[in-house]
Amino acid sequence: MDVVITPDPARAAVAAADIVEEHVRPGPMTLGLATGSTPVATYRELIRRHREAALSFARVRAFLLDEYLGLTPDDEESYHRTIRREFTESIDIPDDEVFGPDGTSSDPDRAARLYDEAIRSAGGVDLQLLGIGSNGHIGFNEPGTPLDRRTHSATLHHQTVSDNARFFGGSTSAVPVHVLTQGLGTIRDARALLLIATGEAKAEAVAAMIEGPADPSCPASVLQLHSHATVILDEAAASRLHGRLRSE
């Protein structure tokens, strides 16, 4: 695992965008996209490079990490709509090359299997973007998820519901508690992983991910088992680390 510490969230976003650009420019490639607040600054930097530095995504195919069950694709808080609003509508990736789990399926287990198959049929993900939850989850793989689990339906931990309430007007009761998510085994299949974490609220989870054991109690620790995983932190997110790490 390559860990890079940057001074602040803005520098973290630039460092992450540099890695994404290295993968996108040669193209074609398949990019795994994460939602949530952390990747937004990286997406904005990539949009800037698209507009000002001719960074093209025309030969990119994208797969989302997860989706809420019960939200239609046009719901403003569905991840289908969120990723378009925050990123893909502002670049030149074809809309029909952006895929996500089917949150409207009446058979979530079947939808999960079909999504896993779609990723495999596409040749797998070349670079997967990730964030980390305050309880160590990646995607919607909550603590206790087996490290080899494939794409599956899941129920959100109360901490994740509380963390995500800010996207639903601050109401925990408005947050869907059932989701579809790429499993940790599916995520590990990507050829390269790029996790971004900023802010002191993520520091404990980051320390468990990097310096604790690779264990289901911290799903993000699965990155320790990957041969090409990069973690980009700001100083606040790195504040509970004890090892000697590379800084920028």
JSON list of C-alpha atoms in Angstrom, two decimals:
[
{"chain": "A", "resi": 1, "resn": "MET", "atom": "CA", "xyz": [0.00, 0.00, 0.00]},
{"chain": "A", "resi": 2, "resn": "ASP", "atom": "CA", "xyz": [1.39, 3.39, -1.04]},
{"chain": "A", "resi": 3, "resn": "VAL", "atom": "CA", "xyz": [0.33, 6.11, 1.44]},
{"chain": "A", "resi": 4, "resn": "VAL", "atom": "CA", "xyz": [0.72, 9.77, 0.49]},
{"chain": "A", "resi": 5, "resn": "ILE", "atom": "CA", "xyz": [0.06, 12.56, 3.00]},
{"chain": "A", "resi": 6, "resn": "THR", "atom": "CA", "xyz": [-0.79, 16.01, 1.65]},
{"chain": "A", "resi": 7, "resn": "PRO", "atom": "CA", "xyz": [-1.18, 19.26, 3.61]},
{"chain": "A", "resi": 8, "resn": "ASP", "atom": "CA", "xyz": [-4.92, 19.76, 3.05]},
{"chain": "A", "resi": 9, "resn": "PRO", "atom": "CA", "xyz": [-7.98, 18.47, 1.17]},
{"chain": "A", "resi": 10, "resn": "ALA", "atom": "CA", "xyz": [-7.26, 20.64, -1.88]},
{"chain": "A", "resi": 11, "resn": "ARG", "atom": "CA", "xyz": [-3.81, 19.11, -2.34]},
{"chain": "A", "resi": 12, "resn": "ALA", "atom": "CA", "xyz": [-5.26, 15.65, -1.76]},
{"chain": "A", "resi": 13, "resn": "ALA", "atom": "CA", "xyz": [-7.74, 16.24, -4.59]},
{"chain": "A", "resi": 14, "resn": "VAL", "atom": "CA", "xyz": [-4.97, 17.32, -6.96]},
{"chain": "A", "resi": 15, "resn": "ALA", "atom": "CA", "xyz": [-2.84, 14.29, -6.07]},
{"chain": "A", "resi": 16, "resn": "ALA", "atom": "CA", "xyz": [-5.79, 11.96, -6.66]},
{"chain": "A", "resi": 17, "resn": "ALA", "atom": "CA", "xyz": [-6.65, 13.66, -9.97]},
{"chain": "A", "resi": 18, "resn": "ASP", "atom": "CA", "xyz": [-3.04, 13.18, -11.10]},
{"chain": "A", "resi": 19, "resn": "ILE", "atom": "CA", "xyz": [-3.40, 9.42, -10.66]},
{"chain": "A", "resi": 20, "resn": "VAL", "atom": "CA", "xyz": [-6.76, 9.31, -12.42]},
{"chain": "A", "resi": 21, "resn": "GLU", "atom": "CA", "xyz": [-5.35, 11.31, -15.32]},
{"chain": "A", "resi": 22, "resn": "GLU", "atom": "CA", "xyz": [-2.41, 8.89, -15.67]},
{"chain": "A", "resi": 23, "resn": "HIS", "atom": "CA", "xyz": [-4.91, 6.10, -16.23]},
{"chain": "A", "resi": 24, "resn": "VAL", "atom": "CA", "xyz": [-7.41, 8.01, -18.38]},
{"chain": "A", "resi": 25, "resn": "ARG", "atom": "CA", "xyz": [-5.14, 9.72, -20.92]},
{"chain": "A", "resi": 26, "resn": "PRO", "atom": "CA", "xyz": [-3.80, 6.55, -22.60]},
{"chain": "A", "resi": 27, "resn": "GLY", "atom": "CA", "xyz": [-7.34, 5.02, -22.74]},
{"chain": "A", "resi": 28, "resn": "PRO", "atom": "CA", "xyz": [-9.46, 3.12, -23.29]},
{"chain": "A", "resi": 29, "resn": "MET", "atom": "CA", "xyz": [-10.02, 2.17, -19.66]},
{"chain": "A", "resi": 30, "resn": "THR", "atom": "CA", "xyz": [-12.66, 1.32, -17.07]},
{"chain": "A", "resi": 31, "resn": "LEU", "atom": "CA", "xyz": [-12.98, 3.63, -14.08]},
{"chain": "A", "resi": 32, "resn": "GLY", "atom": "CA", "xyz": [-14.73, 2.76, -10.83]},
{"chain": "A", "resi": 33, "resn": "LEU", "atom": "CA", "xyz": [-16.49, 5.79, -9.36]},
{"chain": "A", "resi": 34, "resn": "ALA", "atom": "CA", "xyz": [-17.34, 6.52, -5.72]},
{"chain": "A", "resi": 35, "resn": "THR", "atom": "CA", "xyz": [-19.93, 8.96, -4.42]},
{"chain": "A", "resi": 36, "resn": "GLY", "atom": "CA", "xyz": [-20.05, 10.78, -1.09]},
{"chain": "A", "resi": 37, "resn": "SER", "atom": "CA", "xyz": [-18.52, 14.11, -0.18]},
{"chain": "A", "resi": 38, "resn": "THR", "atom": "CA", "xyz": [-14.81, 13.19, -0.26]},
{"chain": "A", "resi": 39, "resn": "PRO", "atom": "CA", "xyz": [-14.39, 12.55, -4.01]},
{"chain": "A", "resi": 40, "resn": "VAL", "atom": "CA", "xyz": [-16.20, 15.74, -5.03]},
{"chain": "A", "resi": 41, "resn": "ALA", "atom": "CA", "xyz": [-13.07, 17.92, -4.95]},
{"chain": "A", "resi": 42, "resn": "THR", "atom": "CA", "xyz": [-11.25, 15.36, -7.11]},
{"chain": "A", "resi": 43, "resn": "TYR", "atom": "CA", "xyz": [-14.13, 15.32, -9.59]},
{"chain": "A", "resi": 44, "resn": "ARG", "atom": "CA", "xyz": [-14.08, 19.11, -9.77]},
{"chain": "A", "resi": 45, "resn": "GLU", "atom": "CA", "xyz": [-10.35, 19.05, -10.49]},
{"chain": "A", "resi": 46, "resn": "LEU", "atom": "CA", "xyz": [-10.88, 16.46, -13.24]},
{"chain": "A", "resi": 47, "resn": "ILE", "atom": "CA", "xyz": [-13.68, 18.59, -14.74]},
{"chain": "A", "resi": 48, "resn": "ARG", "atom": "CA", "xyz": [-11.29, 21.56, -14.74]},
{"chain": "A", "resi": 49, "resn": "ARG", "atom": "CA", "xyz": [-8.64, 19.51, -16.56]},
{"chain": "A", "resi": 50, "resn": "HIS", "atom": "CA", "xyz": [-11.24, 18.33, -19.06]},
{"chain": "A", "resi": 51, "resn": "ARG", "atom": "CA", "xyz": [-12.23, 21.93, -19.83]},
{"chain": "A", "resi": 52, "resn": "GLU", "atom": "CA", "xyz": [-8.81, 23.57, -19.63]},
{"chain": "A", "resi": 53, "resn": "ALA", "atom": "CA", "xyz": [-6.26, 20.86, -20.40]},
{"chain": "A", "resi": 54, "resn": "ALA", "atom": "CA", "xyz": [-8.04, 18.64, -22.94]},
{"chain": "A", "resi": 55, "resn": "LEU", "atom": "CA", "xyz": [-8.41, 15.66, -20.61]},
{"chain": "A", "resi": 56, "resn": "SER", "atom": "CA", "xyz": [-10.89, 13.46, -22.45]},
{"chain": "A", "resi": 57, "resn": "PHE", "atom": "CA", "xyz": [-13.04, 10.71, -20.96]},
{"chain": "A", "resi": 58, "resn": "ALA", "atom": "CA", "xyz": [-14.54, 9.72, -24.32]},
{"chain": "A", "resi": 59, "resn": "ARG", "atom": "CA", "xyz": [-12.87, 6.29, -24.15]},
{"chain": "A", "resi": 60, "resn": "VAL", "atom": "CA", "xyz": [-13.76, 5.63, -20.52]},
{"chain": "A", "resi": 61, "resn": "ARG", "atom": "CA", "xyz": [-16.38, 3.22, -19.20]},
{"chain": "A", "resi": 62, "resn": "ALA", "atom": "CA", "xyz": [-17.48, 3.71, -15.59]},
{"chain": "A", "resi": 63, "resn": "PHE", "atom": "CA", "xyz": [-19.01, 1.53, -12.90]},
{"chain": "A", "resi": 64, "resn": "LEU", "atom": "CA", "xyz": [-20.42, 2.87, -9.62]},
{"chain": "A", "resi": 65, "resn": "LEU", "atom": "CA", "xyz": [-19.58, 1.29, -6.29]},
{"chain": "A", "resi": 66, "resn": "ASP", "atom": "CA", "xyz": [-23.07, 1.15, -4.88]},
{"chain": "A", "resi": 67, "resn": "GLU", "atom": "CA", "xyz": [-26.68, 2.32, -4.89]},
{"chain": "A", "resi": 68, "resn": "TYR", "atom": "CA", "xyz": [-29.56, 2.77, -2.48]},
{"chain": "A", "resi": 69, "resn": "LEU", "atom": "CA", "xyz": [-32.38, 0.26, -2.85]},
{"chain": "A", "resi": 70, "resn": "GLY", "atom": "CA", "xyz": [-35.76, 1.84, -3.51]},
{"chain": "A", "resi": 71, "resn": "LEU", "atom": "CA", "xyz": [-34.55, 5.05, -5.15]},
{"chain": "A", "resi": 72, "resn": "THR", "atom": "CA", "xyz": [-35.31, 5.55, -8.83]},
{"chain": "A", "resi": 73, "resn": "PRO", "atom": "CA", "xyz": [-32.44, 6.66, -11.10]},
{"chain": "A", "resi": 74, "resn": "ASP", "atom": "CA", "xyz": [-33.88, 10.18, -11.37]},
{"chain": "A", "resi": 75, "resn": "ASP", "atom": "CA", "xyz": [-34.15, 10.65, -7.59]},
{"chain": "A", "resi": 76, "resn": "GLU", "atom": "CA", "xyz": [-31.77, 13.46, -6.66]},
{"chain": "A", "resi": 77, "resn": "GLU", "atom": "CA", "xyz": [-30.16, 11.37, -3.92]},
{"chain": "A", "resi": 78, "resn": "SER", "atom": "CA", "xyz": [-29.74, 8.19, -5.95]},
{"chain": "A", "resi": 79, "resn": "TYR", "atom": "CA", "xyz": [-26.12, 7.56, -6.77]},
{"chain": "A", "resi": 80, "resn": "HIS", "atom": "CA", "xyz": [-27.11, 7.20, -10.43]},
{"chain": "A", "resi": 81, "resn": "ARG", "atom": "CA", "xyz": [-28.19, 10.85, -10.40]},
{"chain": "A", "resi": 82, "resn": "THR", "atom": "CA", "xyz": [-25.53, 12.04, -7.95]},
{"chain": "A", "resi": 83, "resn": "ILE", "atom": "CA", "xyz": [-22.56, 10.91, -10.02]},
{"chain": "A", "resi": 84, "resn": "ARG", "atom": "CA", "xyz": [-24.01, 12.59, -13.10]},
{"chain": "A", "resi": 85, "resn": "ARG", "atom": "CA", "xyz": [-24.70, 15.83, -11.26]},
{"chain": "A", "resi": 86, "resn": "GLU", "atom": "CA", "xyz": [-21.29, 15.95, -9.60]},
{"chain": "A", "resi": 87, "resn": "PHE", "atom": "CA", "xyz": [-19.11, 14.59, -12.39]},
{"chain": "A", "resi": 88, "resn": "THR", "atom": "CA", "xyz": [-20.13, 12.83, -15.58]},
{"chain": "A", "resi": 89, "resn": "GLU", "atom": "CA", "xyz": [-22.53, 15.45, -16.96]},
{"chain": "A", "resi": 90, "resn": "SER", "atom": "CA", "xyz": [-19.59, 17.89, -17.04]},
{"chain": "A", "resi": 91, "resn": "ILE", "atom": "CA", "xyz": [-17.17, 15.70, -19.00]},
{"chain": "A", "resi": 92, "resn": "ASP", "atom": "CA", "xyz": [-17.33, 13.88, -22.33]},
{"chain": "A", "resi": 93, "resn": "ILE", "atom": "CA", "xyz": [-17.96, 10.33, -21.12]},
{"chain": "A", "resi": 94, "resn": "PRO", "atom": "CA", "xyz": [-20.94, 8.83, -23.00]},
{"chain": "A", "resi": 95, "resn": "ASP", "atom": "CA", "xyz": [-23.91, 8.62, -20.66]},
{"chain": "A", "resi": 96, "resn": "ASP", "atom": "CA", "xyz": [-24.60, 5.04, -21.72]},
{"chain": "A", "resi": 97, "resn": "GLU", "atom": "CA", "xyz": [-21.10, 4.06, -20.57]},
{"chain": "A", "resi": 98, "resn": "VAL", "atom": "CA", "xyz": [-21.85, 4.89, -16.92]},
{"chain": "A", "resi": 99, "resn": "PHE", "atom": "CA", "xyz": [-23.29, 1.90, -15.06]},
{"chain": "A", "resi": 100, "resn": "GLY", "atom": "CA", "xyz": [-24.62, 1.36, -11.57]},
{"chain": "A", "resi": 101, "resn": "PRO", "atom": "CA", "xyz": [-26.41, -1.34, -9.59]},
{"chain": "A", "resi": 102, "resn": "ASP", "atom": "CA", "xyz": [-30.17, -1.55, -10.17]},
{"chain": "A", "resi": 103, "resn": "GLY", "atom": "CA", "xyz": [-31.64, -0.02, -7.03]},
{"chain": "A", "resi": 104, "resn": "THR", "atom": "CA", "xyz": [-35.19, -0.53, -8.28]},
{"chain": "A", "resi": 105, "resn": "SER", "atom": "CA", "xyz": [-34.91, -4.31, -8.67]},
{"chain": "A", "resi": 106, "resn": "SER", "atom": "CA", "xyz": [-37.50, -6.46, -6.91]},
{"chain": "A", "resi": 107, "resn": "ASP", "atom": "CA", "xyz": [-34.81, -9.14, -6.59]},
{"chain": "A", "resi": 108, "resn": "PRO", "atom": "CA", "xyz": [-31.72, -7.43, -5.10]},
{"chain": "A", "resi": 109, "resn": "ASP", "atom": "CA", "xyz": [-29.69, -10.64, -4.91]},
{"chain": "A", "resi": 110, "resn": "ARG", "atom": "CA", "xyz": [-30.17, -11.25, -8.63]},
{"chain": "A", "resi": 111, "resn": "ALA", "atom": "CA", "xyz": [-29.38, -7.60, -9.37]},
{"chain": "A", "resi": 112, "resn": "ALA", "atom": "CA", "xyz": [-26.15, -7.99, -7.40]},
{"chain": "A", "resi": 113, "resn": "ARG", "atom": "CA", "xyz": [-25.13, -11.06, -9.39]},
{"chain": "A", "resi": 114, "resn": "LEU", "atom": "CA", "xyz": [-25.92, -9.34, -12.68]},
{"chain": "A", "resi": 115, "resn": "TYR", "atom": "CA", "xyz": [-23.86, -6.30, -11.72]},
{"chain": "A", "resi": 116, "resn": "ASP", "atom": "CA", "xyz": [-20.88, -8.45, -10.80]},
{"chain": "A", "resi": 117, "resn": "GLU", "atom": "CA", "xyz": [-21.23, -10.21, -14.14]},
{"chain": "A", "resi": 118, "resn": "ALA", "atom": "CA", "xyz": [-21.43, -6.89, -16.00]},
{"chain": "A", "resi": 119, "resn": "ILE", "atom": "CA", "xyz": [-18.15, -5.76, -14.45]},
{"chain": "A", "resi": 120, "resn": "ARG", "atom": "CA", "xyz": [-16.46, -9.02, -15.40]},
{"chain": "A", "resi": 121, "resn": "SER", "atom": "CA", "xyz": [-17.89, -8.88, -18.92]},
{"chain": "A", "resi": 122, "resn": "ALA", "atom": "CA", "xyz": [-16.43, -5.40, -19.33]},
{"chain": "A", "resi": 123, "resn": "GLY", "atom": "CA", "xyz": [-12.99, -6.78, -18.57]},
{"chain": "A", "resi": 124, "resn": "GLY", "atom": "CA", "xyz": [-12.89, -5.58, -14.98]},
{"chain": "A", "resi": 125, "resn": "VAL", "atom": "CA", "xyz": [-12.11, -2.18, -13.47]},
{"chain": "A", "resi": 126, "resn": "ASP", "atom": "CA", "xyz": [-8.72, -0.63, -14.22]},
{"chain": "A", "resi": 127, "resn": "LEU", "atom": "CA", "xyz": [-8.80, 2.02, -11.47]},
{"chain": "A", "resi": 128, "resn": "GLN", "atom": "CA", "xyz": [-11.31, 2.06, -8.60]},
{"chain": "A", "resi": 129, "resn": "LEU", "atom": "CA", "xyz": [-11.84, 5.25, -6.61]},
{"chain": "A", "resi": 130, "resn": "LEU", "atom": "CA", "xyz": [-12.76, 4.78, -2.96]},
{"chain": "A", "resi": 131, "resn": "GLY", "atom": "CA", "xyz": [-13.63, 6.73, 0.14]},
{"chain": "A", "resi": 132, "resn": "ILE", "atom": "CA", "xyz": [-13.71, 5.45, 3.71]},
{"chain": "A", "resi": 133, "resn": "GLY", "atom": "CA", "xyz": [-16.52, 5.75, 6.23]},
{"chain": "A", "resi": 134, "resn": "SER", "atom": "CA", "xyz": [-15.92, 6.76, 9.83]},
{"chain": "A", "resi": 135, "resn": "ASN", "atom": "CA", "xyz": [-16.48, 3.11, 10.82]},
{"chain": "A", "resi": 136, "resn": "GLY", "atom": "CA", "xyz": [-14.04, 1.84, 8.18]},
{"chain": "A", "resi": 137, "resn": "HIS", "atom": "CA", "xyz": [-16.52, 0.87, 5.49]},
{"chain": "A", "resi": 138, "resn": "ILE", "atom": "CA", "xyz": [-15.73, 1.16, 1.78]},
{"chain": "A", "resi": 139, "resn": "GLY", "atom": "CA", "xyz": [-18.56, 1.09, -0.70]},
{"chain": "A", "resi": 140, "resn": "PHE", "atom": "CA", "xyz": [-21.38, 0.00, 1.56]},
{"chain": "A", "resi": 141, "resn": "ASN", "atom": "CA", "xyz": [-19.38, -2.89, 3.00]},
{"chain": "A", "resi": 142, "resn": "GLU", "atom": "CA", "xyz": [-20.00, -2.43, 6.70]},
{"chain": "A", "resi": 143, "resn": "PRO", "atom": "CA", "xyz": [-17.81, -3.86, 9.51]},
{"chain": "A", "resi": 144, "resn": "GLY", "atom": "CA", "xyz": [-18.12, -7.63, 9.58]},
{"chain": "A", "resi": 145, "resn": "THR", "atom": "CA", "xyz": [-18.34, -8.03, 5.80]},
{"chain": "A", "resi": 146, "resn": "PRO", "atom": "CA", "xyz": [-16.13, -10.94, 4.65]},
{"chain": "A", "resi": 147, "resn": "LEU", "atom": "CA", "xyz": [-13.07, -9.71, 2.77]},
{"chain": "A", "resi": 148, "resn": "ASP", "atom": "CA", "xyz": [-13.90, -11.93, -0.23]},
{"chain": "A", "resi": 149, "resn": "ARG", "atom": "CA", "xyz": [-17.60, -11.03, -0.51]},
{"chain": "A", "resi": 150, "resn": "ARG", "atom": "CA", "xyz": [-18.93, -10.35, -4.01]},
{"chain": "A", "resi": 151, "resn": "THR", "atom": "CA", "xyz": [-21.48, -7.67, -4.96]},
{"chain": "A", "resi": 152, "resn": "HIS", "atom": "CA", "xyz": [-24.44, -8.02, -2.60]},
{"chain": "A", "resi": 153, "resn": "SER", "atom": "CA", "xyz": [-27.39, -6.38, -0.91]},
{"chain": "A", "resi": 154, "resn": "ALA", "atom": "CA", "xyz": [-26.72, -5.01, 2.57]},
{"chain": "A", "resi": 155, "resn": "THR", "atom": "CA", "xyz": [-28.27, -3.15, 5.48]},
{"chain": "A", "resi": 156, "resn": "LEU", "atom": "CA", "xyz": [-26.52, 0.02, 6.60]},
{"chain": "A", "resi": 157, "resn": "HIS", "atom": "CA", "xyz": [-24.98, 0.36, 10.04]},
{"chain": "A", "resi": 158, "resn": "HIS", "atom": "CA", "xyz": [-26.55, 3.08, 12.20]},
{"chain": "A", "resi": 159, "resn": "GLN", "atom": "CA", "xyz": [-23.28, 5.08, 12.04]},
{"chain": "A", "resi": 160, "resn": "THR", "atom": "CA", "xyz": [-23.42, 5.13, 8.23]},
{"chain": "A", "resi": 161, "resn": "VAL", "atom": "CA", "xyz": [-27.07, 6.19, 8.32]},
{"chain": "A", "resi": 162, "resn": "SER", "atom": "CA", "xyz": [-26.14, 9.00, 10.69]},
{"chain": "A", "resi": 163, "resn": "ASP", "atom": "CA", "xyz": [-23.20, 10.07, 8.53]},
{"chain": "A", "resi": 164, "resn": "ASN", "atom": "CA", "xyz": [-25.34, 10.11, 5.37]},
{"chain": "A", "resi": 165, "resn": "ALA", "atom": "CA", "xyz": [-28.25, 12.01, 6.89]},
{"chain": "A", "resi": 166, "resn": "ARG", "atom": "CA", "xyz": [-26.62, 15.26, 5.73]},
{"chain": "A", "resi": 167, "resn": "PHE", "atom": "CA", "xyz": [-27.56, 14.29, 2.17]},
{"chain": "A", "resi": 168, "resn": "PHE", "atom": "CA", "xyz": [-31.19, 13.79, 3.20]},
{"chain": "A", "resi": 169, "resn": "GLY", "atom": "CA", "xyz": [-31.94, 17.09, 4.90]},
{"chain": "A", "resi": 170, "resn": "GLY", "atom": "CA", "xyz": [-30.34, 15.96, 8.16]},
{"chain": "A", "resi": 171, "resn": "SER", "atom": "CA", "xyz": [-33.00, 13.31, 8.77]},
{"chain": "A", "resi": 172, "resn": "THR", "atom": "CA", "xyz": [-31.78, 9.80, 9.58]},
{"chain": "A", "resi": 173, "resn": "SER", "atom": "CA", "xyz": [-35.29, 8.48, 8.97]},
{"chain": "A", "resi": 174, "resn": "ALA", "atom": "CA", "xyz": [-35.07, 9.63, 5.33]},
{"chain": "A", "resi": 175, "resn": "VAL", "atom": "CA", "xyz": [-31.91, 7.65, 4.60]},
{"chain": "A", "resi": 176, "resn": "PRO", "atom": "CA", "xyz": [-32.61, 4.32, 2.85]},
{"chain": "A", "resi": 177, "resn": "VAL", "atom": "CA", "xyz": [-31.13, 1.56, 4.98]},
{"chain": "A", "resi": 178, "resn": "HIS", "atom": "CA", "xyz": [-30.98, -1.13, 2.28]},
{"chain": "A", "resi": 179, "resn": "VAL", "atom": "CA", "xyz": [-28.39, -0.92, -0.49]},
{"chain": "A", "resi": 180, "resn": "LEU", "atom": "CA", "xyz": [-26.59, -2.76, -3.27]},
{"chain": "A", "resi": 181, "resn": "THR", "atom": "CA", "xyz": [-22.80, -2.58, -3.13]},
{"chain": "A", "resi": 182, "resn": "GLN", "atom": "CA", "xyz": [-19.78, -4.02, -4.81]},
{"chain": "A", "resi": 183, "resn": "GLY", "atom": "CA", "xyz": [-18.31, -6.49, -2.35]},
{"chain": "A", "resi": 184, "resn": "LEU", "atom": "CA", "xyz": [-14.80, -6.37, -1.00]},
{"chain": "A", "resi": 185, "resn": "GLY", "atom": "CA", "xyz": [-13.87, -9.27, -3.27]},
{"chain": "A", "resi": 186, "resn": "THR", "atom": "CA", "xyz": [-15.25, -7.39, -6.27]},
{"chain": "A", "resi": 187, "resn": "ILE", "atom": "CA", "xyz": [-13.35, -4.25, -5.28]},
{"chain": "A", "resi": 188, "resn": "ARG", "atom": "CA", "xyz": [-10.14, -6.27, -4.89]},
{"chain": "A", "resi": 189, "resn": "ASP", "atom": "CA", "xyz": [-10.48, -7.45, -8.48]},
{"chain": "A", "resi": 190, "resn": "ALA", "atom": "CA", "xyz": [-9.76, -3.93, -9.76]},
{"chain": "A", "resi": 191, "resn": "ARG", "atom": "CA", "xyz": [-6.26, -3.60, -11.18]},
{"chain": "A", "resi": 192, "resn": "ALA", "atom": "CA", "xyz": [-5.56, -0.49, -9.08]},
{"chain": "A", "resi": 193, "resn": "LEU", "atom": "CA", "xyz": [-7.26, 1.05, -6.05]},
{"chain": "A", "resi": 194, "resn": "LEU", "atom": "CA", "xyz": [-7.18, 4.74, -5.09]},
{"chain": "A", "resi": 195, "resn": "LEU", "atom": "CA", "xyz": [-8.63, 5.72, -1.72]},
{"chain": "A", "resi": 196, "resn": "ILE", "atom": "CA", "xyz": [-8.98, 9.35, -0.63]},
{"chain": "A", "resi": 197, "resn": "ALA", "atom": "CA", "xyz": [-9.58, 10.38, 2.99]},
{"chain": "A", "resi": 198, "resn": "THR", "atom": "CA", "xyz": [-9.65, 13.87, 4.46]},
{"chain": "A", "resi": 199, "resn": "GLY", "atom": "CA", "xyz": [-10.56, 15.32, 7.81]},
{"chain": "A", "resi": 200, "resn": "GLU", "atom": "CA", "xyz": [-9.99, 14.34, 11.43]},
{"chain": "A", "resi": 201, "resn": "ALA", "atom": "CA", "xyz": [-13.29, 12.43, 11.54]},
{"chain": "A", "resi": 202, "resn": "LYS", "atom": "CA", "xyz": [-11.69, 9.78, 9.31]},
{"chain": "A", "resi": 203, "resn": "ALA", "atom": "CA", "xyz": [-8.42, 9.54, 11.27]},
{"chain": "A", "resi": 204, "resn": "GLU", "atom": "CA", "xyz": [-9.34, 6.57, 13.47]},
{"chain": "A", "resi": 205, "resn": "ALA", "atom": "CA", "xyz": [-10.66, 4.55, 10.52]},
{"chain": "A", "resi": 206, "resn": "VAL", "atom": "CA", "xyz": [-7.57, 5.44, 8.47]},
{"chain": "A", "resi": 207, "resn": "ALA", "atom": "CA", "xyz": [-5.26, 4.22, 11.23]},
{"chain": "A", "resi": 208, "resn": "ALA", "atom": "CA", "xyz": [-7.17, 0.93, 11.46]},
{"chain": "A", "resi": 209, "resn": "MET", "atom": "CA", "xyz": [-7.03, 0.53, 7.69]},
{"chain": "A", "resi": 210, "resn": "ILE", "atom": "CA", "xyz": [-3.27, 1.10, 7.41]},
{"chain": "A", "resi": 211, "resn": "GLU", "atom": "CA", "xyz": [-1.77, -0.01, 10.72]},
{"chain": "A", "resi": 212, "resn": "GLY", "atom": "CA", "xyz": [-4.30, -2.54, 11.99]},
{"chain": "A", "resi": 213, "resn": "PRO", "atom": "CA", "xyz": [-4.73, -6.11, 10.77]},
{"chain": "A", "resi": 214, "resn": "ALA", "atom": "CA", "xyz": [-6.49, -6.95, 7.50]},
{"chain": "A", "resi": 215, "resn": "ASP", "atom": "CA", "xyz": [-9.74, -7.89, 9.17]},
{"chain": "A", "resi": 216, "resn": "PRO", "atom": "CA", "xyz": [-13.50, -7.61, 8.51]},
{"chain": "A", "resi": 217, "resn": "SER", "atom": "CA", "xyz": [-13.82, -5.32, 11.55]},
{"chain": "A", "resi": 218, "resn": "CYS", "atom": "CA", "xyz": [-12.33, -2.63, 9.28]},
{"chain": "A", "resi": 219, "resn": "PRO", "atom": "CA", "xyz": [-13.46, -3.40, 5.72]},
{"chain": "A", "resi": 220, "resn": "ALA", "atom": "CA", "xyz": [-11.06, -0.82, 4.23]},
{"chain": "A", "resi": 221, "resn": "SER", "atom": "CA", "xyz": [-8.14, -2.87, 5.57]},
{"chain": "A", "resi": 222, "resn": "VAL", "atom": "CA", "xyz": [-8.70, -5.11, 2.53]},
{"chain": "A", "resi": 223, "resn": "LEU", "atom": "CA", "xyz": [-6.45, -2.62, 0.70]},
{"chain": "A", "resi": 224, "resn": "GLN", "atom": "CA", "xyz": [-3.52, -4.23, 2.53]},
{"chain": "A", "resi": 225, "resn": "LEU", "atom": "CA", "xyz": [-4.14, -7.34, 0.42]},
{"chain": "A", "resi": 226, "resn": "HIS", "atom": "CA", "xyz": [-4.00, -5.50, -2.91]},
{"chain": "A", "resi": 227, "resn": "SER", "atom": "CA", "xyz": [-0.79, -5.25, -4.91]},
{"chain": "A", "resi": 228, "resn": "HIS", "atom": "CA", "xyz": [-1.51, -1.80, -6.33]},
{"chain": "A", "resi": 229, "resn": "ALA", "atom": "CA", "xyz": [-3.35, 0.31, -3.75]},
{"chain": "A", "resi": 230, "resn": "THR", "atom": "CA", "xyz": [-2.73, 4.02, -3.14]},
{"chain": "A", "resi": 231, "resn": "VAL", "atom": "CA", "xyz": [-4.12, 5.96, -0.18]},
{"chain": "A", "resi": 232, "resn": "ILE", "atom": "CA", "xyz": [-4.10, 9.76, -0.33]},
{"chain": "A", "resi": 233, "resn": "LEU", "atom": "CA", "xyz": [-4.64, 11.60, 2.96]},
{"chain": "A", "resi": 234, "resn": "ASP", "atom": "CA", "xyz": [-4.59, 15.12, 4.25]},
{"chain": "A", "resi": 235, "resn": "GLU", "atom": "CA", "xyz": [-2.74, 15.77, 7.50]},
{"chain": "A", "resi": 236, "resn": "ALA", "atom": "CA", "xyz": [-5.92, 15.64, 9.58]},
{"chain": "A", "resi": 237, "resn": "ALA", "atom": "CA", "xyz": [-6.90, 12.21, 8.29]},
{"chain": "A", "resi": 238, "resn": "ALA", "atom": "CA", "xyz": [-3.34, 10.99, 8.90]},
{"chain": "A", "resi": 239, "resn": "SER", "atom": "CA", "xyz": [-3.14, 12.41, 12.43]},
{"chain": "A", "resi": 240, "resn": "ARG", "atom": "CA", "xyz": [-3.42, 9.04, 14.22]},
{"chain": "A", "resi": 241, "resn": "LEU", "atom": "CA", "xyz": [-0.84, 7.21, 12.14]},
{"chain": "A", "resi": 242, "resn": "HIS", "atom": "CA", "xyz": [2.45, 6.25, 13.77]},
{"chain": "A", "resi": 243, "resn": "GLY", "atom": "CA", "xyz": [4.47, 4.79, 10.89]},
{"chain": "A", "resi": 244, "resn": "ARG", "atom": "CA", "xyz": [6.89, 6.62, 8.59]},
{"chain": "A", "resi": 245, "resn": "LEU", "atom": "CA", "xyz": [4.95, 7.57, 5.47]},
{"chain": "A", "resi": 246, "resn": "ARG", "atom": "CA", "xyz": [5.65, 9.54, 2.30]},
{"chain": "A", "resi": 247, "resn": "SER", "atom": "CA", "xyz": [4.43, 13.15, 2.30]},
{"chain": "A", "resi": 248, "resn": "GLU", "atom": "CA", "xyz": [3.88, 15.63, -0.52]}
]
